[in-house]
C-alpha cells in the first residue's frame, strides 16, 4: 500500500468513492470564480457557467484531482477553472502532497478540499465572494467565504491531525496551520486561508454556521463524505493514524503519586507513607524503650536497697574521705584509676592476638627508633626517593568523559559504536542573546537586534587561527557542512531565514517599513516556503533559534513572544579537525569576551556563551582558584598542630620558645606531603593518572588524618613517666598507642578502598590515592614521626630553642626539674571528666538515646528526598562565564538535546519483516519502532521524548514512490537525474521502463532496486519540488563504507549494519530531567527490542555522564556494605570482641545515615563525589570512636566507670587531635571560590566532624555505660610476660 499509485486503484473503487462524495440533494451549477490575474488572484465569475478544459489541462486535473474529476463528469465535465488555475492548483497540491504523502487518506482529503474549491462546477453552492479588488470591469477576488460543514472539516482533521513530516520531526498540521499547536479543523483551514503575498494572494474565510451568523440562504456547505485514515483503500500507518482500530494506543503516563499518604486518609500534601511508618516505628521504640528502662532502673534501686556489694571500682571515694570538693576529688580519683588501667593494660590483661603481637612489635620498634633516629629518617628519605621516581610519569586527567563515565559502562560502549559508525557528535559553540531584564516579556526580535546579530556573525566568521606552517583556519574551514565541503555551514541562527546574507535581510526589511511582525512569515512557513530555507538549503526550525517564548502555549508568534535569540555553530569533531577546532574555540571565547559582550551591552542586551572545551578549561581554572584556599587550610592545621603537640604542661614564660613544637609540627606536615607525593609516584608508575580533585583534596585529607595520629602519639608520650629512660618511654608510648592507630588506619584504608566500588574513574582514582596516601602516612607516623618526636623530646629536655635548636638555655634558674613530673590533662580533661559524670544520670541517658534515635529516624525520612545528580554550575568557579550560560540554557531553550535511536543489522530483504517493524509509513506494523517512538512523543512530559524520529527509511520509501514524479528520476541510460534538471527524465518505477529492475512488485523494493536507488536518494538535494530527498537530512544516517558498492555498510548484502533516527528530548533543565530522560529512553528501546526482535539503543551526548545515576542505589549499597563489613572484621581482630566491634560499627553507620539526612537539609545532591565522601566518612567516623571503645575494653570496673576512664584517657587526644584539627581545616574551606568545594567538602566534612563528635562524646559513652562489652580478661598466674 505504501507504494501503490493512484493509477493502481481499481475503477470500481474510484467509482465507489466518488459516489460517496456526491453532495446530498440536487445541486445547481455555477462559478463564483473563473480565471486568474498574472498575480494569481482569481476573477469574480458571478455565477457564470462552468467551462470545458483543453485536453491537456483536463488530464492534468485528472492526475491531481482524480476523485473530483471522476465525480463531476470526467472527460465530459465542465469546470470553474481555466488552464492557468489548473497549473497553479497542481503546483500547490504538489507541495501539499510532499507534506502528507505518508498518509494517502489525508492526501486525498486535502486534494478534495482544494480541488472542489478551485474547479468544482458547483462552486457557487459553497463559495461566495466577500470582497473584491481591481477594476470594476474585471474585478478580482480579494476575500471569499468557503462554507464547509463541520462533518466535512472534522473528516479532514481526523485523517490528518497525526501525520508527520519525517525529516523535520514535526506534525504536518503544525506546518499547515502555521503554528506548532494546531487545534481543530477550523483553525487549520482558517490558517491556510490567510493571505500571504508569497503563498496565497487572496483571503479564504471559513464561516461557521451560528445563530448570530447563519449560513446564507441558497448556500449548501461542502459536506462530501471522505475516507478515514484507516480506510481499507487509502489507509495510513499507525504513526500517522493512531486512531485506527488495529493500532496500539499510547498508554498515558500514570499520574505522579501524591506525596502524602492518602492510603491512610491523609491529605495529598502531608507526610508520606514512609514518613508515617518511620514516625510510628520511632514512637513504638521510644515508648517500649522508656518503659523497659524504667523497669530496669526500679530493679537496680531495689537491689541496691538490699545492700548488694558494689564492684571495687565503684568506690569513687576512699573510706576516709576528706571534705575537699567532690569535683576535685573525683578528678584526682579518675586520674589514679587511669594510671592503674594503663598498668593493667600493659601487664595483666589477655589481649587479642593481633594487639598482643603489635604491642610487642611496636615496643621493640619504638626503642630501636629512639636509639637510631637518624637511621630511621634516612631510610624514610630513601623510600621517598624511590617513590618520587614514579612522578616522571605523572599525568593529570582533565577529560570529563574519562573522569565521570563508569568503567564497563553500557552507554559508553554504545557511544563508541555510535562514534565508529557515524563519527563523533558535532562540537558545539553557542551564543544566547537575551534581554538584561529577564522579568520583561517584551520580544527581542526587531530590525536592530537582527542587524546586531549580523555584526556579531561577521566578527565570528572572520576569526582566523593558525593551524600549521603558513596556514590559518576560519569557521568556514572547520564547521559541519551537510552538503559537503562546497556547501555552507549548518549554523543554527535566526539569520538563516535570510540565508545569512545582510543584503537579503535589508531588502526584505525595506519592503516592510513600520511593520513589526513582517519577519513572522518565514518563522511560520519555515518548512514550506523555499525562500525561507537556510543557506545550507534546509528548513530552519524556529524552536532551535528562538528562546524564552511561552512553553505550553499554542499559536506562538515568535517575533512577538521570543525573549532570546540562540546561535549554534556546529563544528566537525573528526580527529583531523580537532587541533583546528580547539584553537578556534580558544579564540572564539576570547573574541566573544572582548568584543561581542560589549556590543550586546550597548544594546541593553546580555550575551551568554560557551564552546565545546569551555567546561574543561574552566575546571582547570578552578584548580588554580582554590589553590590558596587549600594552602590556608594547611597553614591553619599546621599552626594548631604545633600548639597541640606542645602539650598542656605548665612552663615558665621565659621557656616558651623552648617548649613549643613548631619544628615537630613542620616535620609532621612534611611527612604528610611526602606521603601524598609517594602515593602519586607509586600510582603514576603504575600508569594511573591523577585528577584535579586529587591534587586539591588529598593533601588536605591526609593532613587532617595524619595530625590525629601524631597528636595521639605525642599525648601518649606525655603520659609516660619522665623518670624513665627516653627510649623506653618512646617504646611504651608506641606500644600503647600503636595498636589503636593501626586499627584506625586499617579501617580508614579499607573504607577508602570501598570508594573504588563507585565505578566512577575520578572517584575510583580519588579513593585509591586516598587509601595509599593514608597507608604511607601511617607508616611514616609510626617510624619517621616517632624519630622526630624522640629528637624533639631530647631538644626540650636539653632546653634548646624550638626553631633554632643550636641556641640553648644556660641559666640555672630557668632549668626545669621534671623529676617525677606527671601528665596534667588541663582544663579540657577536667571538662570531659565532668561531662562524663553528667552522662551517668539515668534521665540524661534516656534523653540522649531518644534524641539520637529521633535524629536517626529523621535522617531516614530525609534520605528519600535527596536528589540525584551533580549540577554543572556547582562544579565551576562562581565567577565563571558558564554560570550565566547554564542558567540561560535552563530558562531560555524550548527544545531539548537531540536523541538518536540507533538500529543495528536492519534486514532490508523484501521477504524480511524488519523494514515493516521499523518504518511508520503506510503498510508498516502498528507497533513498529518508529510508531512506538511517536507514541512516546504523544506522552512527552513523562516520556521525555518531544518529537517523532526523523526516518530515512520512510522518506526513502516515499522518494521512490512514482506519485512524486519529481523525486526519483533517471536519464535514459538509467543514471540519476537530479530534481533541478530540466532534461527529459523518466520517473523511476512508473512502469514505463523496459528494464524490469524499475518495476515494483509488492510493497517493498528488492535488494537490487535498493542498491541502485539508495545512493541516488542520499545524494538528491531537497527542494521545493521534492522535499523527501536525503542529502543533508539523511546522508549521514547510515554507516558509511568504502568497500560497499552503495557506499553504505551492509546495504549491498541486504543488511544495514547501522542506521540512526533523530528525535529530540523535551527541554531538560534539572539533573533529574537528564536522569529521567536517559531512563525513559532506555526503557523505550528495551521494550522495542523485546517486542520486535530489533537491535536498538538510544544515544545522546549527555547519556554517558548520567548512566551512573541509574545504578547509584546499587553502588551505594555495595560501598556501604563493604565498608561496614570491613570495619566489623578489622575492629574484631584488633579489639578481640565481636560485641565491641558491632557496637563501633553501629555508631559509625549511624553517623553516615545522619550525614545522608543532613545532605537533604543542606541541599547536597547524591552523586559519585558525595558517595565517595560518605565511604571515607565511615573511616573518619571510626577514628573518632575506636580509640574510646578500645580504651573501654581495657579499663576495669563497672561499665559506667569504664566509660568514664575511656573518655578521660582518650577524650583529650580525640577532641584536640581529631575533632578540632579537622574542624579548623574544614572551616577554612568555606572560603573556597568553587561551590563544589563549599558543598561537597566544606559542608559534608563540617557535617561529618560535628556528627562524629556528637556520636563519639555523647552517644557512644551512653551506649558503653548501658550495653558496653565486657573488659578483656586478666591473665592467670604464670601467664605474665615481660614487655621486653
CSV table of N, CA and C in Angstrom, one decimal, residues 944-1053:
chain,number,residue,atom,x,y,z
A,944,UNK,N,9.7,12.1,28.1
A,944,UNK,CA,10.8,13.0,27.8
A,944,UNK,C,11.3,12.9,26.3
A,945,UNK,N,10.4,12.4,25.5
A,945,UNK,CA,10.6,12.4,24.0
A,945,UNK,C,9.7,13.4,23.5
A,946,UNK,N,10.2,14.5,22.8
A,946,UNK,CA,9.4,15.6,22.4
A,946,UNK,C,8.9,15.4,21.0
A,947,UNK,N,9.6,14.7,20.1
A,947,UNK,CA,9.2,14.6,18.7
A,947,UNK,C,9.3,13.1,18.3
A,948,UNK,N,8.6,12.8,17.2
A,948,UNK,CA,8.9,11.6,16.5
A,948,UNK,C,10.3,11.6,15.9
A,949,UNK,N,10.7,10.5,15.4
A,949,UNK,CA,12.1,10.4,14.9
A,949,UNK,C,12.1,10.6,13.4
A,950,UNK,N,13.1,11.4,12.9
A,950,UNK,CA,13.2,11.6,11.5
A,950,UNK,C,13.7,10.3,10.9
A,951,UNK,N,12.9,9.8,9.9
A,951,UNK,CA,13.1,8.4,9.4
A,951,UNK,C,13.5,8.5,8.0
A,952,UNK,N,14.8,8.1,7.8
A,952,UNK,CA,15.3,7.9,6.4
A,952,UNK,C,14.6,6.9,5.6
A,953,UNK,N,14.1,5.8,6.3
A,953,UNK,CA,13.5,4.7,5.6
A,953,UNK,C,12.1,5.1,5.1
A,954,UNK,N,11.4,5.9,5.9
A,954,UNK,CA,10.1,6.4,5.5
A,954,UNK,C,10.2,7.3,4.3
A,955,UNK,N,11.1,8.2,4.4
A,955,UNK,CA,11.3,9.2,3.3
A,955,UNK,C,11.9,8.5,2.0
A,956,UNK,N,12.7,7.5,2.2
A,956,UNK,CA,13.2,6.7,1.1
A,956,UNK,C,12.1,6.0,0.3
A,957,UNK,N,11.2,5.4,1.1
A,957,UNK,CA,10.0,4.7,0.5
A,957,UNK,C,9.2,5.7,-0.2
A,958,UNK,N,9.0,6.9,0.4
A,958,UNK,CA,8.2,7.9,-0.3
A,958,UNK,C,8.9,8.5,-1.5
A,959,UNK,N,10.2,8.6,-1.4
A,959,UNK,CA,11.0,9.2,-2.5
A,959,UNK,C,10.9,8.3,-3.8
A,960,UNK,N,10.9,7.0,-3.6
A,960,UNK,CA,10.9,6.2,-4.8
A,960,UNK,C,9.4,6.0,-5.3
A,961,UNK,N,8.4,6.5,-4.6
A,961,UNK,CA,7.0,6.4,-5.0
A,961,UNK,C,6.8,7.2,-6.3
A,962,UNK,N,6.4,6.6,-7.3
A,962,UNK,CA,6.2,7.3,-8.6
A,962,UNK,C,5.2,8.4,-8.6
A,963,UNK,N,4.4,8.5,-7.5
A,963,UNK,CA,3.4,9.6,-7.5
A,963,UNK,C,4.2,10.9,-7.2
A,964,UNK,N,5.4,10.8,-6.6
A,964,UNK,CA,6.2,12.0,-6.5
A,964,UNK,C,7.1,12.0,-7.8
A,965,UNK,N,6.6,12.5,-8.9
A,965,UNK,CA,7.3,12.3,-10.1
A,965,UNK,C,8.5,13.2,-10.3
A,966,UNK,N,8.8,14.1,-9.3
A,966,UNK,CA,10.0,14.9,-9.4
A,966,UNK,C,11.1,14.5,-8.5
A,967,UNK,N,10.9,13.3,-7.9
A,967,UNK,CA,11.9,12.8,-6.9
A,967,UNK,C,12.8,11.8,-7.6
A,968,UNK,N,12.4,10.6,-7.5
A,968,UNK,CA,13.3,9.6,-8.1
A,968,UNK,C,13.1,9.6,-9.6
A,969,UNK,N,14.1,10.2,-10.3
A,969,UNK,CA,14.1,10.3,-11.8
A,969,UNK,C,15.4,9.8,-12.4
A,970,UNK,N,15.4,9.4,-13.6
A,970,UNK,CA,16.6,8.9,-14.2
A,970,UNK,C,16.7,9.3,-15.7
A,971,UNK,N,17.9,9.3,-16.2
A,971,UNK,CA,18.1,9.5,-17.6
A,971,UNK,C,17.8,8.2,-18.4
A,972,UNK,N,17.8,8.3,-19.7
A,972,UNK,CA,17.6,7.1,-20.5
A,972,UNK,C,18.6,6.1,-20.3
A,973,UNK,N,19.8,6.5,-19.9
A,973,UNK,CA,20.9,5.5,-19.6
A,973,UNK,C,20.8,4.9,-18.2
A,974,UNK,N,19.7,5.2,-17.5
A,974,UNK,CA,19.5,4.7,-16.1
A,974,UNK,C,20.5,5.2,-15.1
A,975,UNK,N,20.9,6.5,-15.3
A,975,UNK,CA,21.7,7.2,-14.3
A,975,UNK,C,20.8,8.2,-13.6
A,976,UNK,N,21.2,8.7,-12.4
A,976,UNK,CA,20.3,9.5,-11.7
A,976,UNK,C,20.1,10.9,-12.3
A,977,UNK,N,18.9,11.4,-12.3
A,977,UNK,CA,18.5,12.7,-12.8
A,977,UNK,C,18.1,13.6,-11.7
A,978,UNK,N,18.9,14.6,-11.3
A,978,UNK,CA,18.5,15.5,-10.2
A,978,UNK,C,17.2,16.2,-10.4
A,979,UNK,N,16.6,16.5,-9.3
A,979,UNK,CA,15.3,17.2,-9.4
A,979,UNK,C,15.4,18.5,-10.1
A,980,UNK,N,16.5,19.2,-10.0
A,980,UNK,CA,16.7,20.5,-10.6
A,980,UNK,C,16.9,20.4,-12.1
A,981,UNK,N,17.2,19.2,-12.6
A,981,UNK,CA,17.5,19.1,-14.0
A,981,UNK,C,16.2,19.4,-14.9
A,982,UNK,N,16.4,20.1,-15.9
A,982,UNK,CA,15.3,20.4,-16.9
A,982,UNK,C,15.3,19.5,-18.1
A,983,UNK,N,16.2,18.5,-18.0
A,983,UNK,CA,16.3,17.5,-19.1
A,983,UNK,C,15.1,16.6,-19.1
A,984,UNK,N,14.9,15.9,-20.2
A,984,UNK,CA,13.7,15.0,-20.3
A,984,UNK,C,14.1,13.7,-19.5
A,985,UNK,N,13.6,13.6,-18.3
A,985,UNK,CA,14.0,12.5,-17.4
A,985,UNK,C,12.7,11.6,-17.2
A,986,UNK,N,12.9,10.4,-16.9
A,986,UNK,CA,11.9,9.4,-16.6
A,986,UNK,C,11.7,9.2,-15.1
A,987,UNK,N,10.5,9.1,-14.7
A,987,UNK,CA,10.2,8.8,-13.3
A,987,UNK,C,10.5,7.3,-13.0
A,988,UNK,N,11.3,7.1,-11.9
A,988,UNK,CA,11.6,5.7,-11.6
A,988,UNK,C,10.3,4.9,-11.2
A,989,UNK,N,10.2,3.7,-11.5
A,989,UNK,CA,9.2,2.8,-11.1
A,989,UNK,C,7.8,3.2,-11.5
A,990,UNK,N,7.7,4.0,-12.6
A,990,UNK,CA,6.3,4.3,-13.1
A,990,UNK,C,5.8,3.3,-14.0
A,991,UNK,N,6.6,2.2,-14.2
A,991,UNK,CA,6.1,1.1,-15.1
A,991,UNK,C,6.4,1.3,-16.5
A,992,UNK,N,7.0,2.4,-16.9
A,992,UNK,CA,7.2,2.6,-18.3
A,992,UNK,C,8.6,2.2,-18.8
A,993,UNK,N,9.5,1.9,-17.9
A,993,UNK,CA,10.9,1.5,-18.2
A,993,UNK,C,10.9,0.1,-18.8
A,994,UNK,N,11.7,-0.2,-19.9
A,994,UNK,CA,11.8,-1.5,-20.4
A,994,UNK,C,12.6,-2.4,-19.4
A,995,UNK,N,13.4,-1.8,-18.5
A,995,UNK,CA,14.2,-2.6,-17.6
A,995,UNK,C,13.4,-3.1,-16.5
A,996,UNK,N,13.3,-4.4,-16.3
A,996,UNK,CA,12.5,-5.0,-15.1
A,996,UNK,C,12.9,-4.5,-13.8
A,997,UNK,N,14.2,-4.0,-13.7
A,997,UNK,CA,14.7,-3.5,-12.4
A,997,UNK,C,13.8,-2.4,-11.9
A,998,UNK,N,13.2,-1.6,-12.8
A,998,UNK,CA,12.5,-0.4,-12.4
A,998,UNK,C,11.0,-0.7,-12.5
A,999,UNK,N,10.6,-1.9,-12.1
A,999,UNK,CA,9.2,-2.3,-12.0
A,999,UNK,C,9.0,-2.8,-10.5
A,1000,UNK,N,8.2,-2.2,-9.8
A,1000,UNK,CA,7.9,-2.6,-8.4
A,1000,UNK,C,7.0,-3.8,-8.4
A,1001,UNK,N,7.3,-4.7,-7.5
A,1001,UNK,CA,6.5,-5.9,-7.3
A,1001,UNK,C,6.3,-6.1,-5.8
A,1002,UNK,N,5.1,-5.8,-5.3
A,1002,UNK,CA,4.9,-5.9,-3.9
A,1002,UNK,C,5.1,-4.5,-3.3
A,1003,UNK,N,5.0,-4.4,-2.0
A,1003,UNK,CA,5.0,-3.2,-1.3
A,1003,UNK,C,6.4,-2.6,-1.0
A,1004,UNK,N,7.4,-3.5,-1.1
A,1004,UNK,CA,8.8,-3.0,-0.8
A,1004,UNK,C,9.8,-3.3,-1.9
A,1005,UNK,N,10.8,-2.5,-2.1
A,1005,UNK,CA,11.7,-2.7,-3.2
A,1005,UNK,C,12.6,-3.9,-2.9
A,1006,UNK,N,13.2,-4.4,-4.0
A,1006,UNK,CA,14.1,-5.6,-3.8
A,1006,UNK,C,15.5,-5.0,-3.5
A,1007,UNK,N,16.4,-5.9,-3.1
A,1007,UNK,CA,17.8,-5.5,-2.8
A,1007,UNK,C,18.5,-4.9,-4.0
A,1008,UNK,N,18.2,-5.4,-5.2
A,1008,UNK,CA,18.8,-4.8,-6.4
A,1008,UNK,C,18.3,-3.4,-6.6
A,1009,UNK,N,17.0,-3.2,-6.4
A,1009,UNK,CA,16.4,-1.9,-6.5
A,1009,UNK,C,16.9,-0.9,-5.5
A,1010,UNK,N,17.1,-1.4,-4.3
A,1010,UNK,CA,17.7,-0.5,-3.2
A,1010,UNK,C,19.1,-0.2,-3.5
A,1011,UNK,N,19.9,-1.2,-4.0
A,1011,UNK,CA,21.3,-0.9,-4.3
A,1011,UNK,C,21.4,0.2,-5.4
A,1012,UNK,N,20.5,0.2,-6.3
A,1012,UNK,CA,20.5,1.1,-7.4
A,1012,UNK,C,20.1,2.5,-7.0
A,1013,UNK,N,19.1,2.6,-6.1
A,1013,UNK,CA,18.5,3.9,-5.8
A,1013,UNK,C,18.9,4.5,-4.5
A,1014,UNK,N,19.4,3.7,-3.5
A,1014,UNK,CA,19.7,4.4,-2.2
A,1014,UNK,C,20.8,5.4,-2.4
A,1015,UNK,N,21.9,5.2,-3.2
A,1015,UNK,CA,22.9,6.2,-3.4
A,1015,UNK,C,22.2,7.5,-4.0
A,1016,UNK,N,21.3,7.3,-5.0
A,1016,UNK,CA,20.6,8.4,-5.6
A,1016,UNK,C,19.9,9.2,-4.5
A,1017,UNK,N,19.1,8.5,-3.7
A,1017,UNK,CA,18.4,9.1,-2.6
A,1017,UNK,C,19.3,10.0,-1.7
A,1018,UNK,N,20.4,9.4,-1.3
A,1018,UNK,CA,21.3,10.1,-0.4
A,1018,UNK,C,22.0,11.3,-1.0
A,1019,UNK,N,22.1,11.3,-2.3
A,1019,UNK,CA,22.8,12.4,-2.9
A,1019,UNK,C,21.8,13.4,-3.5
A,1020,UNK,N,20.5,13.1,-3.5
A,1020,UNK,CA,19.5,14.0,-4.0
A,1020,UNK,C,19.3,15.2,-3.1
A,1021,UNK,N,19.3,16.4,-3.6
A,1021,UNK,CA,19.2,17.6,-2.8
A,1021,UNK,C,17.7,18.0,-2.6
A,1022,UNK,N,17.3,18.2,-1.3
A,1022,UNK,CA,15.9,18.5,-1.1
A,1022,UNK,C,15.6,19.9,-1.8
A,1023,UNK,N,14.4,20.0,-2.3
A,1023,UNK,CA,13.9,21.2,-3.0
A,1023,UNK,C,12.4,21.4,-2.8
A,1024,UNK,N,11.9,22.5,-3.4
A,1024,UNK,CA,10.5,22.7,-3.4
A,1024,UNK,C,9.8,21.6,-4.1
A,1025,UNK,N,10.3,21.1,-5.2
A,1025,UNK,CA,9.7,20.1,-6.0
A,1025,UNK,C,9.8,18.7,-5.3
A,1026,UNK,N,10.8,18.5,-4.5
A,1026,UNK,CA,11.0,17.2,-3.9
A,1026,UNK,C,11.7,17.3,-2.5
A,1027,UNK,N,10.9,17.5,-1.5
A,1027,UNK,CA,11.4,17.7,-0.1
A,1027,UNK,C,11.8,16.4,0.5
A,1028,UNK,N,11.5,15.3,-0.1
A,1028,UNK,CA,11.9,14.0,0.5
A,1028,UNK,C,13.3,13.6,0.3
A,1029,UNK,N,14.0,14.3,-0.5
A,1029,UNK,CA,15.4,13.9,-0.9
A,1029,UNK,C,16.3,13.8,0.4
A,1030,UNK,N,17.3,13.0,0.3
A,1030,UNK,CA,18.0,12.6,1.5
A,1030,UNK,C,19.3,13.4,1.8
A,1031,UNK,N,19.9,14.1,0.8
A,1031,UNK,CA,21.1,14.7,1.1
A,1031,UNK,C,21.0,15.8,2.2
A,1032,UNK,N,21.9,15.9,3.1
A,1032,UNK,CA,21.8,16.9,4.2
A,1032,UNK,C,21.0,16.3,5.3
A,1033,UNK,N,19.8,15.7,5.1
A,1033,UNK,CA,19.0,15.2,6.1
A,1033,UNK,C,19.4,13.8,6.5
A,1034,UNK,N,19.7,13.0,5.5
A,1034,UNK,CA,19.9,11.5,5.8
A,1034,UNK,C,21.2,10.9,5.3
A,1035,UNK,N,22.0,11.7,4.6
A,1035,UNK,CA,23.2,11.0,4.0
A,1035,UNK,C,24.3,10.7,5.1
A,1036,UNK,N,24.1,11.0,6.3
A,1036,UNK,CA,24.9,10.6,7.4
A,1036,UNK,C,24.2,9.7,8.4
A,1037,UNK,N,23.0,9.2,8.0
A,1037,UNK,CA,22.2,8.4,8.9
A,1037,UNK,C,22.5,6.9,8.8
A,1038,UNK,N,23.2,6.5,7.8
A,1038,UNK,CA,23.7,5.1,7.7
A,1038,UNK,C,25.2,5.1,7.8
A,1039,UNK,N,25.7,4.0,8.3
A,1039,UNK,CA,27.1,3.8,8.5
A,1039,UNK,C,27.8,3.7,7.1
A,1040,UNK,N,28.7,4.6,6.8
A,1040,UNK,CA,29.4,4.6,5.5
A,1040,UNK,C,30.4,3.5,5.4
A,1041,UNK,N,30.7,3.0,4.2
A,1041,UNK,CA,31.7,2.0,4.0
A,1041,UNK,C,32.2,2.2,2.6
A,1042,UNK,N,33.5,2.3,2.4
A,1042,UNK,CA,34.1,2.5,1.1
A,1042,UNK,C,34.1,1.1,0.4
A,1043,UNK,N,34.0,0.0,1.1
A,1043,UNK,CA,34.0,-1.3,0.5
A,1043,UNK,C,32.7,-1.7,0.0
A,1044,UNK,N,31.6,-1.1,0.4
A,1044,UNK,CA,30.3,-1.5,-0.1
A,1044,UNK,C,30.0,-0.7,-1.4
A,1045,UNK,N,29.5,-1.3,-2.4
A,1045,UNK,CA,29.2,-0.6,-3.7
A,1045,UNK,C,28.3,0.6,-3.5
A,1046,UNK,N,27.4,0.5,-2.6
A,1046,UNK,CA,26.4,1.6,-2.4
A,1046,UNK,C,27.0,2.7,-1.6
A,1047,UNK,N,28.2,2.5,-1.0
A,1047,UNK,CA,28.8,3.5,-0.1
A,1047,UNK,C,28.3,3.4,1.3
A,1048,UNK,N,27.4,2.5,1.6
A,1048,UNK,CA,26.8,2.3,3.0
A,1048,UNK,C,26.9,0.9,3.4
A,1049,UNK,N,27.5,0.7,4.6
A,1049,UNK,CA,27.9,-0.6,5.1
A,1049,UNK,C,26.7,-1.6,5.2
A,1050,UNK,N,26.9,-2.7,4.5
A,1050,UNK,CA,25.9,-3.8,4.5
A,1050,UNK,C,24.7,-3.7,3.6
A,1051,UNK,N,24.5,-2.5,3.0
A,1051,UNK,CA,23.3,-2.4,2.1
A,1051,UNK,C,23.3,-3.3,0.9
A,1052,UNK,N,24.5,-3.5,0.3
A,1052,UNK,CA,24.5,-4.3,-0.9
A,1052,UNK,C,24.2,-5.8,-0.6
A,1053,UNK,N,24.4,-6.2,0.7
A,1053,UNK,CA,24.2,-7.5,1.1
A,1053,UNK,C,22.8,-7.7,1.7
